[in-house]
CSV table of C-alpha atoms in Angstrom, one decimal:
chain,number,residue,atom,x,y,z
A,490,UNK,CA,56.0,219.1,30.3
A,491,UNK,CA,57.2,221.3,28.1
A,492,UNK,CA,56.0,225.2,28.6
A,493,UNK,CA,52.7,227.0,25.8
A,494,UNK,CA,54.5,228.4,23.2
A,495,UNK,CA,52.5,230.9,20.7
A,496,UNK,CA,53.6,232.2,17.4
A,497,UNK,CA,51.9,235.0,15.6
A,498,UNK,CA,52.3,235.2,12.1
A,499,UNK,CA,50.9,236.2,9.2
A,500,UNK,CA,49.9,235.0,5.4
A,501,UNK,CA,53.0,234.5,2.9
A,502,UNK,CA,55.2,235.1,5.9
A,503,UNK,CA,58.5,233.4,4.9
A,504,UNK,CA,60.4,233.7,8.3
A,505,UNK,CA,57.3,232.8,9.6
A,506,UNK,CA,57.0,229.3,8.1
A,507,UNK,CA,60.6,228.7,8.9
A,508,UNK,CA,60.0,229.3,12.6
A,509,UNK,CA,57.1,227.1,12.0
A,510,UNK,CA,59.1,224.8,10.5
A,511,UNK,CA,61.8,224.5,13.1
A,512,UNK,CA,59.4,224.3,16.2
A,513,UNK,CA,58.2,221.2,14.3
A,514,UNK,CA,61.6,219.6,13.5
A,515,UNK,CA,62.5,220.2,17.5
A,516,UNK,CA,58.9,218.8,18.5
A,517,UNK,CA,57.9,221.7,20.9
A,518,UNK,CA,54.1,222.1,20.2
A,519,UNK,CA,53.1,225.6,19.2
A,520,UNK,CA,49.8,227.6,18.8
A,521,UNK,CA,49.5,229.7,15.9
A,522,UNK,CA,47.6,233.0,15.5
A,523,UNK,CA,47.7,235.0,12.2
A,524,UNK,CA,47.5,238.3,13.2
A,525,UNK,CA,46.2,239.3,9.4
A,526,UNK,CA,42.9,236.8,10.3
A,527,UNK,CA,41.8,238.4,14.2
A,528,UNK,CA,43.0,242.0,14.9
A,529,UNK,CA,43.3,240.6,18.0
A,530,UNK,CA,46.3,239.1,17.8
A,531,UNK,CA,47.8,242.5,16.5
A,532,UNK,CA,47.1,243.5,19.4
A,533,UNK,CA,48.6,240.9,21.6
A,534,UNK,CA,52.2,241.4,19.2
A,535,UNK,CA,52.1,245.3,20.0
A,536,UNK,CA,51.8,244.3,23.9
A,537,UNK,CA,55.2,242.7,23.6
A,538,UNK,CA,57.0,245.5,22.0
A,539,UNK,CA,56.2,244.5,18.5
A,540,UNK,CA,54.2,245.5,15.4
A,541,UNK,CA,55.6,243.2,13.1
A,542,UNK,CA,55.5,238.9,12.9
A,543,UNK,CA,56.7,236.0,13.5
A,544,UNK,CA,57.2,236.6,17.1
A,545,UNK,CA,57.3,233.7,19.3
A,546,UNK,CA,56.2,234.0,23.0
A,547,UNK,CA,57.5,231.3,25.8
A,548,UNK,CA,55.9,231.9,29.4
A,549,UNK,CA,55.8,236.3,28.4
A,550,UNK,CA,59.2,236.2,27.2
A,551,UNK,CA,58.9,237.0,23.3
A,552,UNK,CA,60.9,237.2,20.2
A,553,UNK,CA,60.4,239.0,16.9
A,554,UNK,CA,61.8,236.7,13.8
A,555,UNK,CA,64.6,233.7,13.1
A,556,UNK,CA,67.3,234.8,15.3
A,557,UNK,CA,69.9,233.3,17.4
A,558,UNK,CA,67.2,234.6,20.4
A,559,UNK,CA,65.1,232.4,19.1
A,560,UNK,CA,67.3,229.0,20.0
A,561,UNK,CA,67.5,230.0,23.3
A,562,UNK,CA,63.8,230.6,23.7
A,563,UNK,CA,63.3,227.2,22.2
A,564,UNK,CA,65.5,225.8,24.7
A,565,UNK,CA,62.8,227.5,27.3
A,566,UNK,CA,60.6,225.3,26.2
A,567,UNK,CA,61.9,222.3,26.3
A,568,UNK,CA,62.1,222.7,29.9
A,569,UNK,CA,59.7,220.6,31.8
């Protein structure tokens, strides 16, 4: 069973769209939390030490953006 993955996103965010597309292509289920629609989600992002999105979280490990760190997080998400 894969670990819970959360993607913090906002409207009209190209990088956010790329993150969600890659996760979908890799078959990794994820929950989307739109910071523009819920201020509590922005507070959650800030607790991880970030101000902007996308922020992807697996097991309380968070990375910002579409980076090599995201690839590592995706591998973690695939582990059972």
